[in-house]
Amino acid sequence: MTDPSLLVLSSLAGGDKHGYAMMEDIRRFAGVRLGPGTLYGAIARLEERGWIRPVAVQDRRQPYTITGVGRERLRDELASLDRAVRAGLRRLRKA
Amino acid sequence: MKRTLKFLARFYPESWRRRYGAEFDALLEDANPSLHDAFDILWGALKMQMTTKWGFGKTIFACSLGGIIVAAAITVAIPVHYVSQDMLTVIPADDTSLRVLDHLNGARYEPSGRDIFNQESLGEIIHKYNLYPHERAHLPLGEVIDNMRRGISVRPVAPAWPGSGDTLTFAIAFDYPDRQLAEDVGGRLLSAFIKDDLNGPHSRSNFALRQGLAIPVGPNRAVLAGEGLLVGLLGGAIVAFAARRRRDSTICPTCGRRVAAQLTAS
């Protein structure tokens, strides 16, 4: 899973959002501003994989929601990252 | 800026525009666009075109064109420099040809222990002609002198004229970014060369000089363009192959991995 996909899934794990709302949310919680092309590249990939899906349109803005499979994938990915982070921190403390 | 970004968004494939176009435009309306966004959209459109629409030939053509453009940009970015073209013909008065040859061949570094291109003489030339001003601002003089040494070459060439087998001709060249300075310093090095020899053990030798104009030396544009084309062709073939594989595959909804698409009977 690439970083933009992880960020989009993490953003949607907090509730349904449209593109701009995701962009702002990711900027707030990760300090990263995804460009429009990168964001929609990730959205298209995640939708193709069935990890997110569109919900009812609000004034041309298309919100997305995370699916059950997407939530499961995100949990796996974060657990894997968590293991790597813990191991890295542990080794840094020993060094 | 927003209008520019909306225009750039048209470079996405038609099928992608049908699906995401309206919401993408809405996002561009809401966001504060930047120049970085323009590159981001162009890059996204290019990737989407290659993976969803472009055929093998079109991808290779685009990459080859890109390779040539990058090569052209590199040739423009590399500055032209000049190499002085001075010739020195030594006419030995006696049978000292071999010793003269040895002497001059070794002159670049240690001619009989008297290095005419030593630190002191090159340092003097650097100061006199104000050479390498940027390097001198950042590097010690010793390193600047080493750089200058790398720009000097002395090499024997074929006899200057038919039947002149007893003469020895040397090309002395100096490489520098400025044409006038390349010629002036080339001439100065040639003088030092002769002076060194006149004061040395071969003082009975005669000399003939030919000072030429410094010639511009730059990147070989044709070769670079060819290399750019070749790299573009190879890169294009790899990208086109990867894009075809991607098009011919599908995403496994449970594991999330890309797997080969299978035809299923309905």
mmCIF file of C-alpha atoms in Angstrom:
data_model
loop_
_atom_site.group_PDB
_atom_site.id
_atom_site.type_symbol
_atom_site.label_atom_id
_atom_site.label_comp_id
_atom_site.label_asym_id
_atom_site.label_seq_id
_atom_site.Cartn_x
_atom_site.Cartn_y
_atom_site.Cartn_z
ATOM 1 C CA MET A 1 0.000 0.000 0.000
ATOM 2 C CA THR A 2 1.423 3.382 -0.971
ATOM 3 C CA ASP A 3 1.536 6.348 1.414
ATOM 4 C CA PRO A 4 -1.271 8.390 -0.256
ATOM 5 C CA SER A 5 -3.557 5.345 -0.119
ATOM 6 C CA LEU A 6 -2.770 4.836 3.557
ATOM 7 C CA LEU A 7 -3.459 8.495 4.292
ATOM 8 C CA VAL A 8 -6.776 8.448 2.400
ATOM 9 C CA LEU A 9 -7.917 5.302 4.203
ATOM 10 C CA SER A 10 -6.867 6.771 7.558
ATOM 11 C CA SER A 11 -8.804 9.932 6.785
ATOM 12 C CA LEU A 12 -11.934 8.009 5.799
ATOM 13 C CA ALA A 13 -11.643 5.835 8.910
ATOM 14 C CA GLY A 14 -12.707 8.975 10.796
ATOM 15 C CA GLY A 15 -15.861 9.449 8.711
ATOM 16 C CA ASP A 16 -17.096 9.999 5.152
ATOM 17 C CA LYS A 17 -15.404 12.853 3.281
ATOM 18 C CA HIS A 18 -15.165 14.369 -0.181
ATOM 19 C CA GLY A 19 -11.866 15.179 -1.904
ATOM 20 C CA TYR A 20 -11.185 18.605 -0.435
ATOM 21 C CA ALA A 21 -12.211 17.521 3.073
ATOM 22 C CA MET A 22 -9.789 14.578 2.817
ATOM 23 C CA MET A 23 -7.032 16.882 1.626
ATOM 24 C CA GLU A 24 -7.524 19.214 4.603
ATOM 25 C CA ASP A 25 -7.919 16.361 7.102
ATOM 26 C CA ILE A 26 -4.679 14.711 5.901
ATOM 27 C CA ARG A 27 -2.881 18.041 6.114
ATOM 28 C CA ARG A 28 -4.046 18.397 9.728
ATOM 29 C CA PHE A 29 -3.280 14.924 11.058
ATOM 30 C CA ALA A 30 -0.204 14.032 8.966
ATOM 31 C CA GLY A 31 1.245 17.425 8.061
ATOM 32 C CA VAL A 32 1.216 16.410 4.392
ATOM 33 C CA ARG A 33 -0.627 18.199 1.620
ATOM 34 C CA LEU A 34 -1.547 15.749 -1.114
ATOM 35 C CA GLY A 35 -1.817 17.350 -4.546
ATOM 36 C CA PRO A 36 -5.105 16.911 -6.445
ATOM 37 C CA GLY A 37 -3.537 14.449 -8.913
ATOM 38 C CA THR A 38 -1.994 12.348 -6.149
ATOM 39 C CA LEU A 39 -5.207 12.376 -4.105
ATOM 40 C CA TYR A 40 -7.428 11.300 -6.984
ATOM 41 C CA GLY A 41 -4.847 8.721 -8.115
ATOM 42 C CA ALA A 42 -5.176 7.156 -4.652
ATOM 43 C CA ILE A 43 -8.975 7.464 -4.640
ATOM 44 C CA ALA A 44 -9.227 5.745 -8.041
ATOM 45 C CA ARG A 45 -6.894 2.937 -6.910
ATOM 46 C CA LEU A 46 -8.751 2.388 -3.645
ATOM 47 C CA GLU A 47 -12.127 2.395 -5.356
ATOM 48 C CA GLU A 48 -10.867 -0.093 -7.947
ATOM 49 C CA ARG A 49 -9.733 -2.358 -5.099
ATOM 50 C CA GLY A 50 -13.075 -2.025 -3.368
ATOM 51 C CA TRP A 51 -11.571 -0.520 -0.229
ATOM 52 C CA ILE A 52 -13.603 2.701 -0.512
ATOM 53 C CA ARG A 53 -16.846 3.506 -2.288
ATOM 54 C CA PRO A 54 -18.745 6.661 -3.224
ATOM 55 C CA VAL A 55 -21.823 7.698 -1.267
ATOM 56 C CA ALA A 56 -24.549 10.219 -2.114
ATOM 57 C CA VAL A 57 -23.280 13.316 -3.967
ATOM 58 C CA GLN A 58 -23.428 16.636 -2.110
ATOM 59 C CA ASP A 59 -23.483 19.636 -4.452
ATOM 60 C CA ARG A 60 -21.041 18.205 -7.054
ATOM 61 C CA ARG A 61 -18.747 17.068 -4.249
ATOM 62 C CA GLN A 62 -18.486 13.303 -4.113
ATOM 63 C CA PRO A 63 -17.993 11.906 -0.600
ATOM 64 C CA TYR A 64 -16.423 8.496 -0.080
ATOM 65 C CA THR A 65 -16.712 5.955 2.672
ATOM 66 C CA ILE A 66 -14.322 3.201 3.728
ATOM 67 C CA THR A 67 -15.621 -0.339 3.154
ATOM 68 C CA GLY A 68 -15.279 -3.298 5.511
ATOM 69 C CA VAL A 69 -12.444 -4.731 3.429
ATOM 70 C CA GLY A 70 -10.761 -1.342 3.375
ATOM 71 C CA ARG A 71 -11.018 -1.054 7.152
ATOM 72 C CA GLU A 72 -9.495 -4.511 7.521
ATOM 73 C CA ARG A 73 -6.632 -3.653 5.133
ATOM 74 C CA LEU A 74 -5.967 -0.406 6.955
ATOM 75 C CA ARG A 75 -5.865 -2.225 10.297
ATOM 76 C CA ASP A 76 -3.349 -4.752 8.917
ATOM 77 C CA GLU A 77 -1.210 -2.047 7.390
ATOM 78 C CA LEU A 78 -1.180 0.078 10.538
ATOM 79 C CA ALA A 79 -0.377 -2.945 12.705
ATOM 80 C CA SER A 80 2.552 -3.728 10.434
ATOM 81 C CA LEU A 81 3.753 -0.127 10.581
ATOM 82 C CA ASP A 82 3.285 -0.120 14.349
ATOM 83 C CA ARG A 83 5.534 -3.180 14.679
ATOM 84 C CA ALA A 84 8.207 -1.499 12.551
ATOM 85 C CA VAL A 85 7.962 1.750 14.541
ATOM 86 C CA ARG A 86 8.210 -0.044 17.899
ATOM 87 C CA ALA A 87 11.197 -2.112 16.752
ATOM 88 C CA GLY A 88 12.929 0.993 15.408
ATOM 89 C CA LEU A 89 12.363 2.961 18.621
ATOM 90 C CA ARG A 90 13.485 0.031 20.756
ATOM 91 C CA ARG A 91 16.733 -0.247 18.780
ATOM 92 C CA LEU A 92 17.312 3.467 18.960
ATOM 93 C CA ARG A 93 17.001 3.365 22.738
ATOM 94 C CA LYS A 94 19.569 0.544 22.937
ATOM 95 C CA ALA A 95 22.074 2.298 20.642
ATOM 96 C CA MET B 1 -4.543 29.439 -11.650
ATOM 97 C CA LYS B 2 -7.751 27.467 -11.086
ATOM 98 C CA ARG B 3 -8.608 27.796 -14.779
ATOM 99 C CA THR B 4 -5.129 26.532 -15.670
ATOM 100 C CA LEU B 5 -5.524 23.521 -13.399
ATOM 101 C CA LYS B 6 -8.946 22.752 -14.864
ATOM 102 C CA PHE B 7 -7.418 22.936 -18.320
ATOM 103 C CA LEU B 8 -4.610 20.575 -17.274
ATOM 104 C CA ALA B 9 -7.189 18.154 -15.867
ATOM 105 C CA ARG B 10 -8.389 17.652 -19.460
ATOM 106 C CA PHE B 11 -5.225 15.648 -20.093
ATOM 107 C CA TYR B 12 -6.698 12.776 -18.066
ATOM 108 C CA PRO B 13 -8.207 9.960 -20.167
ATOM 109 C CA GLU B 14 -11.784 10.467 -21.292
ATOM 110 C CA SER B 15 -13.052 7.475 -19.269
ATOM 111 C CA TRP B 16 -11.428 8.842 -16.125
ATOM 112 C CA ARG B 17 -12.916 12.311 -16.798
ATOM 113 C CA ARG B 18 -16.393 10.801 -17.152
ATOM 114 C CA ARG B 19 -16.076 9.086 -13.792
ATOM 115 C CA TYR B 20 -14.146 11.637 -11.713
ATOM 116 C CA GLY B 21 -14.188 14.858 -13.792
ATOM 117 C CA ALA B 22 -17.006 16.718 -12.008
ATOM 118 C CA GLU B 23 -15.795 15.989 -8.477
ATOM 119 C CA PHE B 24 -12.195 16.707 -9.501
ATOM 120 C CA ASP B 25 -13.255 20.129 -10.804
ATOM 121 C CA ALA B 26 -15.157 20.704 -7.552
ATOM 122 C CA LEU B 27 -11.994 19.886 -5.606
ATOM 123 C CA LEU B 28 -10.001 22.368 -7.700
ATOM 124 C CA GLU B 29 -12.678 25.001 -6.957
ATOM 125 C CA ASP B 30 -12.311 24.445 -3.202
ATOM 126 C CA ALA B 31 -8.534 24.090 -2.947
ATOM 127 C CA ASN B 32 -5.956 26.872 -2.974
ATOM 128 C CA PRO B 33 -4.044 25.887 -6.083
ATOM 129 C CA SER B 34 -0.282 26.188 -6.438
ATOM 130 C CA LEU B 35 2.311 25.605 -9.135
ATOM 131 C CA HIS B 36 3.120 22.299 -7.464
ATOM 132 C CA ASP B 37 -0.519 21.267 -8.028
ATOM 133 C CA ALA B 38 -0.105 21.917 -11.759
ATOM 134 C CA PHE B 39 2.826 19.467 -11.954
ATOM 135 C CA ASP B 40 0.948 17.042 -9.718
ATOM 136 C CA ILE B 41 -2.054 17.048 -12.071
ATOM 137 C CA LEU B 42 0.102 16.712 -15.188
ATOM 138 C CA TRP B 43 2.022 13.801 -13.663
ATOM 139 C CA GLY B 44 -1.223 12.148 -12.549
ATOM 140 C CA ALA B 45 -2.720 12.575 -16.024
ATOM 141 C CA LEU B 46 0.382 11.116 -17.664
ATOM 142 C CA LYS B 47 0.359 8.066 -15.404
ATOM 143 C CA MET B 48 -3.369 7.567 -15.956
ATOM 144 C CA GLN B 49 -2.981 7.901 -19.735
ATOM 145 C CA MET B 50 -0.191 5.345 -19.808
ATOM 146 C CA THR B 51 -1.976 2.803 -17.647
ATOM 147 C CA THR B 52 -5.457 3.111 -19.102
ATOM 148 C CA LYS B 53 -5.237 4.359 -22.646
ATOM 149 C CA TRP B 54 -1.899 4.630 -24.395
ATOM 150 C CA GLY B 55 -0.773 1.788 -26.581
ATOM 151 C CA PHE B 56 2.721 0.396 -26.843
ATOM 152 C CA GLY B 57 3.818 2.630 -29.730
ATOM 153 C CA LYS B 58 2.438 5.845 -28.278
ATOM 154 C CA THR B 59 4.144 5.253 -24.918
ATOM 155 C CA ILE B 60 7.494 4.532 -26.576
ATOM 156 C CA PHE B 61 7.133 7.581 -28.816
ATOM 157 C CA ALA B 62 6.328 9.853 -25.849
ATOM 158 C CA CYS B 63 9.221 8.511 -23.759
ATOM 159 C CA SER B 64 11.655 8.837 -26.684
ATOM 160 C CA LEU B 65 10.528 12.418 -27.230
ATOM 161 C CA GLY B 66 10.977 13.050 -23.499
ATOM 162 C CA GLY B 67 14.495 11.562 -23.670
ATOM 163 C CA ILE B 68 15.459 13.871 -26.535
ATOM 164 C CA ILE B 69 14.004 16.913 -24.728
ATOM 165 C CA VAL B 70 15.938 16.067 -21.543
ATOM 166 C CA ALA B 71 19.135 15.547 -23.590
ATOM 167 C CA ALA B 72 18.583 18.923 -25.294
ATOM 168 C CA ALA B 73 18.093 20.579 -21.900
ATOM 169 C CA ILE B 74 21.342 19.014 -20.661
ATOM 170 C CA THR B 75 23.312 20.263 -23.693
ATOM 171 C CA VAL B 76 21.987 23.779 -23.100
ATOM 172 C CA ALA B 77 22.819 23.559 -19.384
ATOM 173 C CA ILE B 78 26.425 22.431 -19.940
ATOM 174 C CA PRO B 79 28.524 25.547 -20.660
ATOM 175 C CA VAL B 80 30.850 25.715 -23.642
ATOM 176 C CA HIS B 81 34.559 25.987 -22.829
ATOM 177 C CA TYR B 82 37.566 26.808 -25.001
ATOM 178 C CA VAL B 83 40.803 24.987 -25.655
ATOM 179 C CA SER B 84 43.872 26.859 -26.888
ATOM 180 C CA GLN B 85 45.614 25.284 -29.879
ATOM 181 C CA ASP B 86 49.314 26.080 -29.776
ATOM 182 C CA MET B 87 52.002 24.077 -31.518
ATOM 183 C CA LEU B 88 55.672 23.984 -30.778
ATOM 184 C CA THR B 89 58.111 22.420 -33.222
ATOM 185 C CA VAL B 90 61.565 21.630 -31.868
ATOM 186 C CA ILE B 91 64.392 21.427 -34.402
ATOM 187 C CA PRO B 92 67.352 19.875 -32.601
ATOM 188 C CA ALA B 93 70.709 21.296 -33.627
ATOM 189 C CA ASP B 94 72.398 17.976 -32.948
ATOM 190 C CA ASP B 95 71.513 14.390 -32.308
ATOM 191 C CA THR B 96 69.529 15.031 -29.196
ATOM 192 C CA SER B 97 66.077 14.217 -30.550
ATOM 193 C CA LEU B 98 65.443 11.419 -28.149
ATOM 194 C CA ARG B 99 66.561 13.411 -25.144
ATOM 195 C CA VAL B 100 64.529 16.406 -26.289
ATOM 196 C CA LEU B 101 61.491 14.182 -26.684
ATOM 197 C CA ASP B 102 61.981 12.705 -23.234
ATOM 198 C CA HIS B 103 62.516 16.130 -21.824
ATOM 199 C CA LEU B 104 59.404 17.652 -23.380
ATOM 200 C CA ASN B 105 57.236 14.630 -22.723
ATOM 201 C CA GLY B 106 58.166 14.846 -19.080
ATOM 202 C CA ALA B 107 57.918 18.627 -18.981
ATOM 203 C CA ARG B 108 54.376 18.620 -17.733
ATOM 204 C CA TYR B 109 55.460 17.360 -14.358
ATOM 205 C CA GLU B 110 59.169 16.849 -13.858
ATOM 206 C CA PRO B 111 61.436 17.819 -16.739
ATOM 207 C CA SER B 112 64.888 17.073 -15.379
ATOM 208 C CA GLY B 113 63.674 18.098 -11.977
ATOM 209 C CA ARG B 114 62.518 21.565 -13.202
ATOM 210 C CA ASP B 115 58.761 21.466 -13.355
ATOM 211 C CA ILE B 116 57.683 24.372 -15.519
ATOM 212 C CA PHE B 117 54.076 23.769 -14.434
ATOM 213 C CA ASN B 118 54.920 23.873 -10.754
ATOM 214 C CA GLN B 119 52.774 25.403 -8.032
ATOM 215 C CA GLU B 120 54.688 28.669 -8.050
ATOM 216 C CA SER B 121 54.554 29.331 -11.781
ATOM 217 C CA LEU B 122 50.915 28.279 -12.133
ATOM 218 C CA GLY B 123 49.961 30.314 -9.046
ATOM 219 C CA GLU B 124 51.609 33.317 -10.650
ATOM 220 C CA ILE B 125 49.658 32.787 -13.893
ATOM 221 C CA ILE B 126 46.405 32.374 -11.969
ATOM 222 C CA HIS B 127 46.919 35.690 -10.200
ATOM 223 C CA LYS B 128 48.163 37.525 -13.267
ATOM 224 C CA TYR B 129 45.162 36.538 -15.417
ATOM 225 C CA ASN B 130 42.681 36.371 -12.540
ATOM 226 C CA LEU B 131 41.766 32.792 -13.440
ATOM 227 C CA TYR B 132 39.167 30.676 -11.607
ATOM 228 C CA PRO B 133 37.699 33.548 -9.502
ATOM 229 C CA HIS B 134 34.795 31.433 -8.167
ATOM 230 C CA GLU B 135 36.978 28.470 -7.255
ATOM 231 C CA ARG B 136 39.508 30.714 -5.552
ATOM 232 C CA ALA B 137 36.741 32.141 -3.382
ATOM 233 C CA HIS B 138 35.935 28.685 -2.011
ATOM 234 C CA LEU B 139 39.011 26.493 -2.415
ATOM 235 C CA PRO B 140 42.631 26.709 -1.281
ATOM 236 C CA LEU B 141 45.040 27.808 -4.011
ATOM 237 C CA GLY B 142 46.642 24.350 -4.118
ATOM 238 C CA GLU B 143 43.365 22.782 -5.241
ATOM 239 C CA VAL B 144 42.783 25.527 -7.799
ATOM 240 C CA ILE B 145 46.263 24.880 -9.202
ATOM 241 C CA ASP B 146 45.490 21.157 -9.408
ATOM 242 C CA ASN B 147 42.329 22.030 -11.348
ATOM 243 C CA MET B 148 44.398 24.171 -13.683
ATOM 244 C CA ARG B 149 46.904 21.354 -14.212
ATOM 245 C CA ARG B 150 44.057 19.122 -15.310
ATOM 246 C CA GLY B 151 43.214 21.735 -17.947
ATOM 247 C CA ILE B 152 46.734 21.705 -19.419
ATOM 248 C CA SER B 153 47.856 19.067 -21.873
ATOM 249 C CA VAL B 154 51.120 18.551 -23.712
ATOM 250 C CA ARG B 155 51.242 15.838 -26.338
ATOM 251 C CA PRO B 156 53.535 14.961 -29.219
ATOM 252 C CA VAL B 157 51.971 15.141 -32.686
ATOM 253 C CA ALA B 158 53.047 13.972 -36.134
ATOM 254 C CA PRO B 159 56.019 15.764 -37.814
ATOM 255 C CA ALA B 160 55.049 19.266 -38.905
ATOM 256 C CA TRP B 161 56.001 18.828 -42.549
ATOM 257 C CA PRO B 162 57.095 15.977 -44.866
ATOM 258 C CA GLY B 163 60.723 15.033 -44.526
ATOM 259 C CA SER B 164 60.976 16.689 -41.158
ATOM 260 C CA GLY B 165 61.558 13.459 -39.353
ATOM 261 C CA ASP B 166 64.164 14.977 -37.061
ATOM 262 C CA THR B 167 61.825 17.617 -35.744
ATOM 263 C CA LEU B 168 59.454 17.105 -32.880
ATOM 264 C CA THR B 169 56.107 18.832 -32.689
ATOM 265 C CA PHE B 170 54.053 19.215 -29.570
ATOM 266 C CA ALA B 171 50.560 20.498 -29.075
ATOM 267 C CA ILE B 172 50.164 22.521 -25.901
ATOM 268 C CA ALA B 173 46.578 23.133 -24.940
ATOM 269 C CA PHE B 174 44.868 24.952 -22.128
ATOM 270 C CA ASP B 175 41.196 24.468 -21.365
ATOM 271 C CA TYR B 176 39.230 27.408 -19.905
ATOM 272 C CA PRO B 177 35.651 28.757 -20.071
ATOM 273 C CA ASP B 178 36.764 32.112 -21.562
ATOM 274 C CA ARG B 179 38.119 32.152 -25.133
ATOM 275 C CA GLN B 180 40.485 35.123 -24.745
ATOM 276 C CA LEU B 181 41.937 33.864 -21.488
ATOM 277 C CA ALA B 182 42.364 30.368 -22.929
ATOM 278 C CA GLU B 183 44.430 31.862 -25.788
ATOM 279 C CA ASP B 184 46.432 34.236 -23.557
ATOM 280 C CA VAL B 185 47.272 31.621 -20.956
ATOM 281 C CA GLY B 186 47.998 29.040 -23.681
ATOM 282 C CA GLY B 187 50.552 31.466 -25.164
ATOM 283 C CA ARG B 188 52.008 32.128 -21.711
ATOM 284 C CA LEU B 189 52.447 28.393 -21.086
ATOM 285 C CA LEU B 190 54.102 28.011 -24.470
ATOM 286 C CA SER B 191 56.570 30.794 -23.609
ATOM 287 C CA ALA B 192 57.332 29.148 -20.290
ATOM 288 C CA PHE B 193 57.928 25.920 -22.137
ATOM 289 C CA ILE B 194 60.435 27.466 -24.524
ATOM 290 C CA LYS B 195 62.107 29.546 -21.846
ATOM 291 C CA ASP B 196 62.566 26.450 -19.770
ATOM 292 C CA ASP B 197 64.173 24.636 -22.662
ATOM 293 C CA LEU B 198 66.338 27.540 -23.829
ATOM 294 C CA ASN B 199 67.773 27.769 -20.351
ATOM 295 C CA GLY B 200 68.191 24.032 -20.147
ATOM 296 C CA PRO B 201 70.506 21.438 -21.601
ATOM 297 C CA HIS B 202 69.000 21.706 -25.109
ATOM 298 C CA SER B 203 69.686 25.379 -25.657
ATOM 299 C CA ARG B 204 71.059 24.753 -29.129
ATOM 300 C CA SER B 205 67.669 23.552 -30.373
ATOM 301 C CA ASN B 206 65.607 25.877 -32.568
ATOM 302 C CA PHE B 207 61.896 26.345 -32.208
ATOM 303 C CA ALA B 208 59.003 27.092 -34.504
ATOM 304 C CA LEU B 209 55.759 28.302 -32.955
ATOM 305 C CA ARG B 210 52.251 28.272 -34.257
ATOM 306 C CA GLN B 211 49.659 29.880 -32.057
ATOM 307 C CA GLY B 212 46.100 29.049 -32.977
ATOM 308 C CA LEU B 213 42.735 30.396 -31.950
ATOM 309 C CA ALA B 214 41.067 28.666 -29.047
ATOM 310 C CA ILE B 215 38.339 26.363 -30.262
ATOM 311 C CA PRO B 216 35.002 26.000 -28.490
ATOM 312 C CA VAL B 217 34.443 22.605 -26.915
ATOM 313 C CA GLY B 218 31.028 21.620 -25.703
ATOM 314 C CA PRO B 219 28.823 18.610 -25.405
ATOM 315 C CA ASN B 220 28.338 16.704 -28.641
ATOM 316 C CA ARG B 221 24.699 17.514 -29.262
ATOM 317 C CA ALA B 222 24.135 14.770 -31.815
ATOM 318 C CA VAL B 223 25.601 12.094 -29.532
ATOM 319 C CA LEU B 224 23.651 13.354 -26.522
ATOM 320 C CA ALA B 225 20.418 13.478 -28.534
ATOM 321 C CA GLY B 226 21.103 9.923 -29.693
ATOM 322 C CA GLU B 227 21.704 8.787 -26.127
ATOM 323 C CA GLY B 228 18.515 10.543 -25.014
ATOM 324 C CA LEU B 229 16.609 8.791 -27.787
ATOM 325 C CA LEU B 230 18.067 5.413 -26.823
ATOM 326 C CA VAL B 231 17.312 5.856 -23.121
ATOM 327 C CA GLY B 232 13.813 7.093 -24.016
ATOM 328 C CA LEU B 233 13.217 4.065 -26.264
ATOM 329 C CA LEU B 234 14.355 1.617 -23.600
ATOM 330 C CA GLY B 235 12.498 3.419 -20.818
ATOM 331 C CA GLY B 236 9.394 3.673 -23.017
ATOM 332 C CA ALA B 237 9.492 -0.055 -23.763
ATOM 333 C CA ILE B 238 9.725 -0.870 -20.038
ATOM 334 C CA VAL B 239 6.927 1.542 -19.137
ATOM 335 C CA ALA B 240 4.721 0.300 -22.000
ATOM 336 C CA PHE B 241 5.306 -3.308 -20.965
ATOM 337 C CA ALA B 242 4.491 -2.508 -17.317
ATOM 338 C CA ALA B 243 1.382 -0.558 -18.374
ATOM 339 C CA ARG B 244 0.183 -3.458 -20.521
ATOM 340 C CA ARG B 245 0.649 -5.870 -17.629
ATOM 341 C CA ARG B 246 -1.270 -3.520 -15.391
ATOM 342 C CA ARG B 247 -4.118 -3.242 -17.889
ATOM 343 C CA ASP B 248 -4.238 -7.020 -18.258
ATOM 344 C CA SER B 249 -4.492 -7.567 -14.518
ATOM 345 C CA THR B 250 -7.092 -6.982 -11.873
ATOM 346 C CA ILE B 251 -7.146 -6.301 -8.137
ATOM 347 C CA CYS B 252 -7.994 -9.134 -5.782
ATOM 348 C CA PRO B 253 -10.632 -7.551 -3.508
ATOM 349 C CA THR B 254 -9.663 -9.600 -0.444
ATOM 350 C CA CYS B 255 -5.856 -9.567 -0.487
ATOM 351 C CA GLY B 256 -5.495 -6.272 -2.360
ATOM 352 C CA ARG B 257 -2.813 -7.712 -4.629
ATOM 353 C CA ARG B 258 -2.787 -7.311 -8.393
ATOM 354 C CA VAL B 259 -3.442 -10.629 -10.116
ATOM 355 C CA ALA B 260 -3.703 -11.683 -13.760
ATOM 356 C CA ALA B 261 -7.181 -11.135 -15.173
ATOM 357 C CA GLN B 262 -9.024 -14.332 -16.038
ATOM 358 C CA LEU B 263 -11.730 -14.808 -18.588
ATOM 359 C CA THR B 264 -14.717 -16.346 -16.922
ATOM 360 C CA ALA B 265 -17.662 -17.941 -18.675
ATOM 361 C CA SER B 266 -20.943 -16.439 -17.606
#
